[in-house]
Coordinates of C-alpha atoms in Angstrom, one line a residue:
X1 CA 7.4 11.4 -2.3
X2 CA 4.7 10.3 -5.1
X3 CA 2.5 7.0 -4.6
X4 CA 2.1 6.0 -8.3
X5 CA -1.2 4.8 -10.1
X6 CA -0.2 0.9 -10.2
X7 CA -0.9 -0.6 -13.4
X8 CA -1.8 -3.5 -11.4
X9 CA -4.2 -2.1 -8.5
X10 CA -5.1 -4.6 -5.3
X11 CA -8.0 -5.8 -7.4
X12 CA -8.5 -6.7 -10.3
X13 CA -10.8 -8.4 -12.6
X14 CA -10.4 -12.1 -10.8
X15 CA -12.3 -13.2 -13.5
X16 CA -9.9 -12.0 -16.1
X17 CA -8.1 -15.7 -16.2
X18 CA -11.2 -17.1 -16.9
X19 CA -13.2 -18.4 -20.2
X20 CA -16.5 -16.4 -20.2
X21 CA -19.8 -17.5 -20.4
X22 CA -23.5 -16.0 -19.8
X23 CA -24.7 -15.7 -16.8
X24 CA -27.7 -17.1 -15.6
X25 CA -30.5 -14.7 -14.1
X26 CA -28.6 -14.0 -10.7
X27 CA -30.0 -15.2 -7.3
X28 CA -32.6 -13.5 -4.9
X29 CA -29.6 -12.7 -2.6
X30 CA -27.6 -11.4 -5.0
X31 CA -30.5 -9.3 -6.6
X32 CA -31.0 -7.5 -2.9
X33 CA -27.3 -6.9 -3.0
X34 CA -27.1 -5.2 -6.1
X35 CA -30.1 -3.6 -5.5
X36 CA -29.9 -1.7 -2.5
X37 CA -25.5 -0.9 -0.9
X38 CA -26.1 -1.1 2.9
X39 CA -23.9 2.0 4.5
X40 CA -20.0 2.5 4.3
X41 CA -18.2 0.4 7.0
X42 CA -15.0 2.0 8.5
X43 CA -12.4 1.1 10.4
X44 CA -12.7 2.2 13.9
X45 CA -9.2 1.7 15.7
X46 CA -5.5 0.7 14.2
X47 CA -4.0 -2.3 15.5
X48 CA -0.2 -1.5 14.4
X49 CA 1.9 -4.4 16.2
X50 CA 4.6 -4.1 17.9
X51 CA 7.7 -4.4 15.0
X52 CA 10.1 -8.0 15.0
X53 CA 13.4 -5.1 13.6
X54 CA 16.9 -5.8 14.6
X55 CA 18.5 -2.8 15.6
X56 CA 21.1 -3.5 13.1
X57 CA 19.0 -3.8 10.2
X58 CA 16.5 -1.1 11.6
X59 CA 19.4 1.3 11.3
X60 CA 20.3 0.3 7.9
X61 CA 16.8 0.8 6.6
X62 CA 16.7 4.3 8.7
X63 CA 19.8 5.5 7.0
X64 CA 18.7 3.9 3.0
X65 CA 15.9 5.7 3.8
X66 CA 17.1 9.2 4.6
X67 CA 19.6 9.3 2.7
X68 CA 18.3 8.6 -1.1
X69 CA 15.6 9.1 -2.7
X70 CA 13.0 6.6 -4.9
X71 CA 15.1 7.5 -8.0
X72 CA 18.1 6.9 -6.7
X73 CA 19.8 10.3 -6.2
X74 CA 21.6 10.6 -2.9
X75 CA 20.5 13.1 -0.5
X76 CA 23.6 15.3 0.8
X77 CA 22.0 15.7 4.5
X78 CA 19.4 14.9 6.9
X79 CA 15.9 17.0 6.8
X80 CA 12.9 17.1 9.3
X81 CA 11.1 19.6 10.8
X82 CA 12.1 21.1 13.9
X83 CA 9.2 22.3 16.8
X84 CA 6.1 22.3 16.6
X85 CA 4.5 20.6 13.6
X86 CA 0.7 22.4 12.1
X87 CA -1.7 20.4 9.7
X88 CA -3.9 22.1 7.7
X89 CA -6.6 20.7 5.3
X90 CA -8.2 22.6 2.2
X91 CA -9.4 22.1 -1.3
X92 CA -12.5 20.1 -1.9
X93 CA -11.7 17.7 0.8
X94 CA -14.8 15.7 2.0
X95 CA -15.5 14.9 5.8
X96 CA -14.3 11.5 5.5
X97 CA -10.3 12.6 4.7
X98 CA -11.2 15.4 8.1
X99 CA -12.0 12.1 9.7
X100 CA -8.6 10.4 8.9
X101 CA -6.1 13.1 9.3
X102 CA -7.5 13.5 12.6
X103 CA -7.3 9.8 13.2
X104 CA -3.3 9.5 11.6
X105 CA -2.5 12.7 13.4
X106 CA -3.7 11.4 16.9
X107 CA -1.5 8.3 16.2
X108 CA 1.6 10.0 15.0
X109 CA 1.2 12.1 18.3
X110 CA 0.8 8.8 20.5
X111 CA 3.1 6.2 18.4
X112 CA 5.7 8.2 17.2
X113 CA 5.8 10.9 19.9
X114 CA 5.6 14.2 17.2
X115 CA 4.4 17.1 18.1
X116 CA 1.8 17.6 15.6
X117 CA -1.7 19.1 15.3
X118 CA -4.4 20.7 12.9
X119 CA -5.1 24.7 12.4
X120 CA -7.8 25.8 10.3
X121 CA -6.7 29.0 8.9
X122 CA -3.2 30.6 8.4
X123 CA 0.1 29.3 7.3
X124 CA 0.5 25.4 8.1
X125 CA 3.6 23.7 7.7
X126 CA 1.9 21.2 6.1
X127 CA -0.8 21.7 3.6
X128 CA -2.9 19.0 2.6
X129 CA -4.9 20.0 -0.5
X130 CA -7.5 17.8 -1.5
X131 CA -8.0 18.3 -5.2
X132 CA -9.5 16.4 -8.7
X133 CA -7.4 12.9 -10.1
X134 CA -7.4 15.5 -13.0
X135 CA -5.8 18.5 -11.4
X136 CA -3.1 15.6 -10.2
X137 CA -2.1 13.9 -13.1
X138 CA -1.9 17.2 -15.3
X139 CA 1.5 17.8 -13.2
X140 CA 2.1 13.9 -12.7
X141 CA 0.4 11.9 -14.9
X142 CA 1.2 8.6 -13.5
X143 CA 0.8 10.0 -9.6
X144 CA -2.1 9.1 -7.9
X145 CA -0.5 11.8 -4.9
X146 CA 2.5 13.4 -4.0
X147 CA 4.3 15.6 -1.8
X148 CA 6.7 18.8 -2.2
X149 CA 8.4 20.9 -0.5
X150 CA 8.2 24.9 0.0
X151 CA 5.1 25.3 -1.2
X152 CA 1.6 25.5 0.1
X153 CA -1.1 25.2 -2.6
X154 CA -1.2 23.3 -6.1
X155 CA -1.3 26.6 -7.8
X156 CA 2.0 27.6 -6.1
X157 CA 3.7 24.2 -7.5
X158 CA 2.5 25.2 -10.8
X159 CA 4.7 28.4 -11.1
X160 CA 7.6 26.6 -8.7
X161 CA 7.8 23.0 -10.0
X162 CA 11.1 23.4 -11.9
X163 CA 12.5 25.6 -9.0
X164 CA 15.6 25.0 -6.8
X165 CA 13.0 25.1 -4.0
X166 CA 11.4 22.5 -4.8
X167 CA 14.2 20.2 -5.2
X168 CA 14.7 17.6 -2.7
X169 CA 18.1 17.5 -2.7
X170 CA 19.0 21.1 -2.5
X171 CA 17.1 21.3 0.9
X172 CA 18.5 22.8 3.7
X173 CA 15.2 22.1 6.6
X174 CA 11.4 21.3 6.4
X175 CA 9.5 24.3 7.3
X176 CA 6.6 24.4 4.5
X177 CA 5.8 21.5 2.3
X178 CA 2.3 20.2 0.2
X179 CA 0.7 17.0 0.1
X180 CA -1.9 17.2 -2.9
X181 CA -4.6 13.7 -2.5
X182 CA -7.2 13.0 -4.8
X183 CA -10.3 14.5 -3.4
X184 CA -12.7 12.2 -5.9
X185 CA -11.0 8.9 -5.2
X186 CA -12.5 6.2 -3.2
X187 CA -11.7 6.7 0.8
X188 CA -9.5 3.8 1.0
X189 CA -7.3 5.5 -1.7
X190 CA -7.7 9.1 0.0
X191 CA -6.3 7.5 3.6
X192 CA -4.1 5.5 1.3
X193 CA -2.5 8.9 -0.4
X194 CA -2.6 10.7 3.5
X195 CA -0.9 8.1 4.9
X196 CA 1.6 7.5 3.0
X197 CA 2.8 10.9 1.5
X198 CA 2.5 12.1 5.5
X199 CA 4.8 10.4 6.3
X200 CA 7.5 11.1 3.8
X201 CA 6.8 14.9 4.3
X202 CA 7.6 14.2 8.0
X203 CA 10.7 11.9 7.5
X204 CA 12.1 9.2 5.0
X205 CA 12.1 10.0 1.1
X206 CA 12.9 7.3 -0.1
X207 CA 11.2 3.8 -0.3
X208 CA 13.0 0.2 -0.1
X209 CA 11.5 -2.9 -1.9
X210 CA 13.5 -5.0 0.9
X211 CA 11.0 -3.7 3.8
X212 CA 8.1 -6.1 4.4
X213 CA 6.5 -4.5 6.7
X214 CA 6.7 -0.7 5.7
X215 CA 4.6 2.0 3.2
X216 CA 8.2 2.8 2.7
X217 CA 7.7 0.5 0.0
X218 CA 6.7 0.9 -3.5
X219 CA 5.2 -2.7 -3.2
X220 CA 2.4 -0.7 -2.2
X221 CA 1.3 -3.7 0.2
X222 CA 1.0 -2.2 3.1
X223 CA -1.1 1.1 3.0
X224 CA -1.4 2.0 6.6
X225 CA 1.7 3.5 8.6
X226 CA 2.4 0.3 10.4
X227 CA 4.1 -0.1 13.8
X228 CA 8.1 -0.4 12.4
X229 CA 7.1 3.1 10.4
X230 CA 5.8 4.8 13.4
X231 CA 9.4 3.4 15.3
X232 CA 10.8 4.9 12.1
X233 CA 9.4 7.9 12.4
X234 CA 10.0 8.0 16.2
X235 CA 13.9 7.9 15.7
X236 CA 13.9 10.6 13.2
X237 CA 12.7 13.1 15.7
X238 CA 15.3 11.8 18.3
X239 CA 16.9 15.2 19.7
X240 CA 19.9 13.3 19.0
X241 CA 19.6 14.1 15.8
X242 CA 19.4 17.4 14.0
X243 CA 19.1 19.1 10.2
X244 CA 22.5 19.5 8.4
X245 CA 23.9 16.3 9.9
X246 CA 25.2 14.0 7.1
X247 CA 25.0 10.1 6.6
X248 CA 27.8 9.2 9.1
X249 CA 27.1 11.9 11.8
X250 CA 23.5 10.3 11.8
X251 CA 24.9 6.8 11.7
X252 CA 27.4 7.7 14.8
X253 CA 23.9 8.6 16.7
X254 CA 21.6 6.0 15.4
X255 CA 23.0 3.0 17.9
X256 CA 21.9 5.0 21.3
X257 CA 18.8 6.2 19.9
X258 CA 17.5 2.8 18.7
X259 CA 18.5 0.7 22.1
X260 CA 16.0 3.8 23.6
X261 CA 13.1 3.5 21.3
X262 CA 13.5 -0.3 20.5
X263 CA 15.4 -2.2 23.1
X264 CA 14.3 -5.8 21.6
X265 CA 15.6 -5.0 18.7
X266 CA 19.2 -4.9 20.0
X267 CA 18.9 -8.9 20.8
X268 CA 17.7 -9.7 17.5
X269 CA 19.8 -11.0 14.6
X270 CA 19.8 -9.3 12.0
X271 CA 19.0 -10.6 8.3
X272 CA 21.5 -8.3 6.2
X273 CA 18.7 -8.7 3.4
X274 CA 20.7 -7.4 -0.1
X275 CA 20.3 -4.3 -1.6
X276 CA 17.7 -4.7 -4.0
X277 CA 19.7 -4.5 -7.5
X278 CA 18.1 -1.2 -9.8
X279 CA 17.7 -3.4 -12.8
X280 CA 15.6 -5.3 -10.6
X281 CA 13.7 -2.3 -9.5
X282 CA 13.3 -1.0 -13.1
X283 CA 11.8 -4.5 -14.4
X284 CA 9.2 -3.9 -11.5
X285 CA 8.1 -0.4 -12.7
X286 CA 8.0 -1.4 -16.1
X287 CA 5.6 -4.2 -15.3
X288 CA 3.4 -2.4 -12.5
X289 CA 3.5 1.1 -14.1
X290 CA 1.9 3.1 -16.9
X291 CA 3.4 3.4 -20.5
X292 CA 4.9 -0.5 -21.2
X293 CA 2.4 -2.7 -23.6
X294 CA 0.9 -5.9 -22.7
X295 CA 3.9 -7.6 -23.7
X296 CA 6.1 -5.4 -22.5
X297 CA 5.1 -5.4 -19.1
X298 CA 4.9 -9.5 -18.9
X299 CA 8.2 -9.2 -20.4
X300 CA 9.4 -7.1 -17.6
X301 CA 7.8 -9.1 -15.0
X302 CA 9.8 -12.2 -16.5
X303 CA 12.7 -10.7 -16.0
X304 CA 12.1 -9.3 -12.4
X305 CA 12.0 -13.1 -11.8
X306 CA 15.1 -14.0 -13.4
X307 CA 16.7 -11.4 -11.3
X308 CA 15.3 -12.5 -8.1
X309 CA 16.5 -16.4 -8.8
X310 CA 20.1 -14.9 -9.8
X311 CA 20.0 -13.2 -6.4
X312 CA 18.9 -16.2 -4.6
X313 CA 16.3 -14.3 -3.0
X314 CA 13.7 -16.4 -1.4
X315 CA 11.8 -12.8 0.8
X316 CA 9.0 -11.4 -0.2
X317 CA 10.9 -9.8 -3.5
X318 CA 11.1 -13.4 -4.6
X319 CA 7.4 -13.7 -4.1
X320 CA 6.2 -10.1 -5.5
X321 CA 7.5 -11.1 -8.6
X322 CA 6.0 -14.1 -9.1
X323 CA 3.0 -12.4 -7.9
X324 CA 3.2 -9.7 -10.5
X325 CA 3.6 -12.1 -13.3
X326 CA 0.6 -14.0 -12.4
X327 CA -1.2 -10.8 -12.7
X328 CA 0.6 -10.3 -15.9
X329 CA -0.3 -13.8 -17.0
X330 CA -3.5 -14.6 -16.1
X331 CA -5.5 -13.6 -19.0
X332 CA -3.3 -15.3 -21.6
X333 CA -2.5 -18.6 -19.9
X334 CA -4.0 -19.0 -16.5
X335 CA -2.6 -22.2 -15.9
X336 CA 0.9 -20.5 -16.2
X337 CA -0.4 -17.6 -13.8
X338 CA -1.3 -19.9 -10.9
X339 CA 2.0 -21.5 -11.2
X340 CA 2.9 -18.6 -10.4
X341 CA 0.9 -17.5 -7.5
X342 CA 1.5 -20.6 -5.7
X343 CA 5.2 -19.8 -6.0
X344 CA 4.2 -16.4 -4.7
X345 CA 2.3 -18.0 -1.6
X346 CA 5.1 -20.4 -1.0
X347 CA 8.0 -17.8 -0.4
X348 CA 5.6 -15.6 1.3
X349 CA 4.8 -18.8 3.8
X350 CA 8.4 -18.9 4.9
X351 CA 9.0 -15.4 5.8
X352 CA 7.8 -14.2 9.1
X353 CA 5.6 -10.6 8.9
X354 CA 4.4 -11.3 5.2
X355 CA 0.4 -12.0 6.3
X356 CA -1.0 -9.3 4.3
X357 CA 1.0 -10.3 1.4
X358 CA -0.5 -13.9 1.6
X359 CA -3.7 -12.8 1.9
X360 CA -3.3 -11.0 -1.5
X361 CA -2.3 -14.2 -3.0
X362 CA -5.6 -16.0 -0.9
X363 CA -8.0 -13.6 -3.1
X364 CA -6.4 -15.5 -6.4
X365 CA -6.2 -18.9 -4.8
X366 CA -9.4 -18.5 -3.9
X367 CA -10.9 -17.6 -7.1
X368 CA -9.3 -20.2 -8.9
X369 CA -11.1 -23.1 -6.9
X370 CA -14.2 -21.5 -6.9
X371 CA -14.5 -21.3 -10.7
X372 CA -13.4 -25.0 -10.3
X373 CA -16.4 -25.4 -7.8
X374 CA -14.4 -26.6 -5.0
X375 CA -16.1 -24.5 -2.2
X376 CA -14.3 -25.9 0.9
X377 CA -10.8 -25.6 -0.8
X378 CA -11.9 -21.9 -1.2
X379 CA -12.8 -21.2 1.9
X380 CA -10.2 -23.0 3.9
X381 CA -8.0 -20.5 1.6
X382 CA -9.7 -16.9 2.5
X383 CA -10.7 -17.7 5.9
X384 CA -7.0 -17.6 7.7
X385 CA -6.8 -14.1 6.0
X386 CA -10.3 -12.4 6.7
X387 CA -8.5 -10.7 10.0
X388 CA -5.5 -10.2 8.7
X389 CA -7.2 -7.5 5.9
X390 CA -9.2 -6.1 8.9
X391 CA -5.7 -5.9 11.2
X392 CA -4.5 -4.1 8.3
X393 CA -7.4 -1.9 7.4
X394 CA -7.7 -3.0 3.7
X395 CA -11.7 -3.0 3.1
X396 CA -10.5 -3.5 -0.7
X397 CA -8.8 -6.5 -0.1
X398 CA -11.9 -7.7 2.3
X399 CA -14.4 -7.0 0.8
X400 CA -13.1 -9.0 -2.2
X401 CA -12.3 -12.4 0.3
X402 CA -15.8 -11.7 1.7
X403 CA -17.6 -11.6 -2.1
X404 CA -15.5 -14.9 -2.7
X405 CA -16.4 -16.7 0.5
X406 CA -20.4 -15.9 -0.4
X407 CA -19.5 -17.7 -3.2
X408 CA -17.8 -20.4 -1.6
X409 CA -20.7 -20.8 0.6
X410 CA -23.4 -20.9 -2.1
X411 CA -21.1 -24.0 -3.3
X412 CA -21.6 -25.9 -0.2
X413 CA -25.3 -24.9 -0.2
X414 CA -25.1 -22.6 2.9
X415 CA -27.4 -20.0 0.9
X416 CA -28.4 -18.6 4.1
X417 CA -25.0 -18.0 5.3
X418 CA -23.6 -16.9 2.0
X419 CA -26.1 -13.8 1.6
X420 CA -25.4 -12.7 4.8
X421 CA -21.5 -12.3 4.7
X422 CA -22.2 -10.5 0.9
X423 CA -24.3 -8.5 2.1
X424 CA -21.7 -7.4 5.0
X425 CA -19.1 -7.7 2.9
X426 CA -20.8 -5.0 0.6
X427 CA -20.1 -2.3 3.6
X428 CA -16.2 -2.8 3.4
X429 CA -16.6 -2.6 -0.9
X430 CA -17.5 1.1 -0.4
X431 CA -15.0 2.1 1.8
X432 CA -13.0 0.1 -0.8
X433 CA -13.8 0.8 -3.9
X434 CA -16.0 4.2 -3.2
X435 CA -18.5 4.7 -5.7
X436 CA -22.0 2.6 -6.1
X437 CA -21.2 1.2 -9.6
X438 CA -17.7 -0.1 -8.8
X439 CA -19.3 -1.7 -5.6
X440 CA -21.9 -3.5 -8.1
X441 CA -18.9 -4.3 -10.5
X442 CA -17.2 -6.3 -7.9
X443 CA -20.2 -7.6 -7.0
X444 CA -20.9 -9.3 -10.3
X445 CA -17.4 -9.7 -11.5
X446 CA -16.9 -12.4 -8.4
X447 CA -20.5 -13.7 -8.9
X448 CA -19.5 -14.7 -12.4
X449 CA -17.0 -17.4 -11.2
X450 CA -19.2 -19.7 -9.9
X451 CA -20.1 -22.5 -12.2
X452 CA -23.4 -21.9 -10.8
X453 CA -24.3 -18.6 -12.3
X454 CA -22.5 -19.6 -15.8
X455 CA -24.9 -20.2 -18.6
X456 CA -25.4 -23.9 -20.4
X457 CA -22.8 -25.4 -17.9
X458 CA -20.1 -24.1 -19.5
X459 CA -16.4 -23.5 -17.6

């Protein structure tokens, strides 16, 4: 229902863990880079696989997902729209969000079988309202987008916010809802915000830190509707199923819709991964999210970690939050953050599905042996993952393996080579990143690993 502005966003300064020094004049090919951006790269076609879900655990996650929301309130019944489904776009939306709704609503039409298409004037049962980060956080200061119900138009929210209307759990159908995205974000983080809170207006509500391979996740990993939400979605608009019906009358149904839409999945064994404790989930807001100090957010962090080793996890929870306290860690003692990575990137390496999530903990890796000058450790890190960011659509995250692998390169003395892929890596950054100057930012802020664009010698 909300995406949250992540304390800890997909990149950060990689260069944060490291001691500083002055750079040297920076080289011809990264001079041209800086000087002139070459033209936004996008993403032409989604590659969602084909989802590895029991059928037993698939209709666990449907029902957790339905059922709840993020906070942890129960929902009394099951919602979704019924016929037809209309899209409409307004605010100051720019061409490239027009470009991605048509895109997401051509594959919610062919992978999740919904009838659903754009209008351009009148009443829409969706209205996506493209507006300032501003306008946003004045009603959610810690939302980067969010979705409500019964209400068309920001400026209808305003007056309605505290209403019974727009309260998820008194709702009886879905006939009207709002999706407000920010319209001065970068595009990756408008299609991000689309994606995401389009789904939740069509189906679940809730998201469930056990899913690896979901948006219905407040990981915020995954950022593209992948192919186990589009099967998701798919069994929510089963005819089996219908508004009003409550958890069990939904659960009765769920077995004879799910040997239809995924018939693999009823060979499979399932994993009967644990319900993810709430103190757990707290620690993890606390350390990702706005508010917490320095100290209280590596505090937090800490103790996600405890939690997980109590649990005897060893998923991908396991590894998020070693992951986040490297994060948390790495300015005040790196050696303690990579520690933690690499326990991160080891529990990620034994779970099946977790690619993108590895490749995450590549971009660290990556920069920690290039600051170390080890050029062929670094790239025999990023290279296994520059596909998976592109499978995924994440020009952020590679762009950012890209910038590091020039830099690897320029350590092996492959100059040549090295200018080239930052040069095309430079495409994906403004997809990524959006404006000019954070493009340059990234630019230099990877640049400044390399021991050989450091001043005096100096690590």
């Amino acid at each position: 229902m909300i995406r949250f502005l992540a304390a800890l966003p997909l990149c950060l300064s990689l260069s944060a863990c490291m001691a500083t020094a002055p750079l040297e004049q920076p080289s011809r090919a990264s001079t041209e880079a800086t000087t002139i951006l070459p033209p936004m790269k996008t993403f032409t076609a989604s590659r969602a696989s084909k989802p590895q879900v029991s059928n037993t655990d698939l209709a666990r996650d449907i029902l957790d997902l339905a059922f709840q929301l993020e906070s942890g309130r129960q929902l009394p019944r099951f919602t979704r729209f019924e016929g037809p489904i209309t899209l409409r776009l307004t605010g100051q939306a720019p061409i490239s969000l027009s470009l991605e709704l048509d895109a997401l609503t051509d594959r919610l039409r062919r992978e999740a079988g919904i009838n659903i298409r754009r209008v351009q004037s009148g009443q829409a049962s969706i209205t996506i309202e493209a507006v300032s980060h501003a306008k946003i956080r004045r009603h959610l200061p810690s939302a980067a987008c969010f979705v409500v119900p019964n209400v068309s138009s920001l400026a209808e929210y305003s007056k309605a916010r505290r209403a019974p209307r727009t309260d998820w759990t008194q709702l009886q159908n879905r006939e009207r809802l709002a999706i407000f995205v920010p319209s001065d974000a970068p595009p990756q983080e408008m299609r991000d915000c689309l994606h995401e809170e389009l789904a939740q207006a069509l189906g679940p509500l809730n998201d469930l830190y056990r899913l690896s391979d979901s948006v219905f996740n407040d990981d915020n990993v995954h950022t593209v509707l992948t192919g186990y939400d589009m099967l998701v979605l798919r069994a929510f608009y089963a005819p089996e199923l219908q508004n009003g019906m409550s958890r069990s009358q939904v659960a009765e149904r769920l077995p004879t819709i799910l040997a239809r839409l995924n018939p693999a999945g009823a060979n499979r064994s399932p994993e009967y991964l644990r319900t993810t404790p709430r103190s757990w989930i707290e620690a993890i807001q606390t350390a990702l999210g706005p508010g917490a100090s320095a100290a209280g957010r590596r505090s937090a962090a800490q103790k996600a970690v405890n939690i997980a080793r109590s649990e005897g996890w060893t998923d991908h929870r396991r590894a998020f939050s070693h992951y986040a306290l490297g994060r948390l860690t790495q300015s005040q003692d790196p050696d303690v953050a990579l520690s933690h990575f690499l326990a991160a990137q080891r529990y990620y390496s034994q779970r099946p599905g977790t690619q993108l999530h590895s490749a995450q903990v590549a971009q660290q890796l990556a920069a920690y042996a290039i600051h170390e000058g080890r050029g062929q450790a670094a790239l025999d890190i990023i290279d296994p993952y520059l596909d998976v960011a592109k499978r995924h659509e994440n020009a952020a995250l590679l762009s950012t393996l890209m910038l590091l692998r020039a830099e690897a390169l320029d350590l092996l003395g492959r100059g040549t080579e090295a200018r080239l892929v930052r040069l095309d890596s430079l495409g994906w950054a403004r997809y990524g990143f959006g404006a000019d100057w954070a493009v340059r930012a990234k630019l230099q802020e990877i640049t400044a690993l390399s021991p050989l664009k450091r001043g005096n010698g100096r690590t």
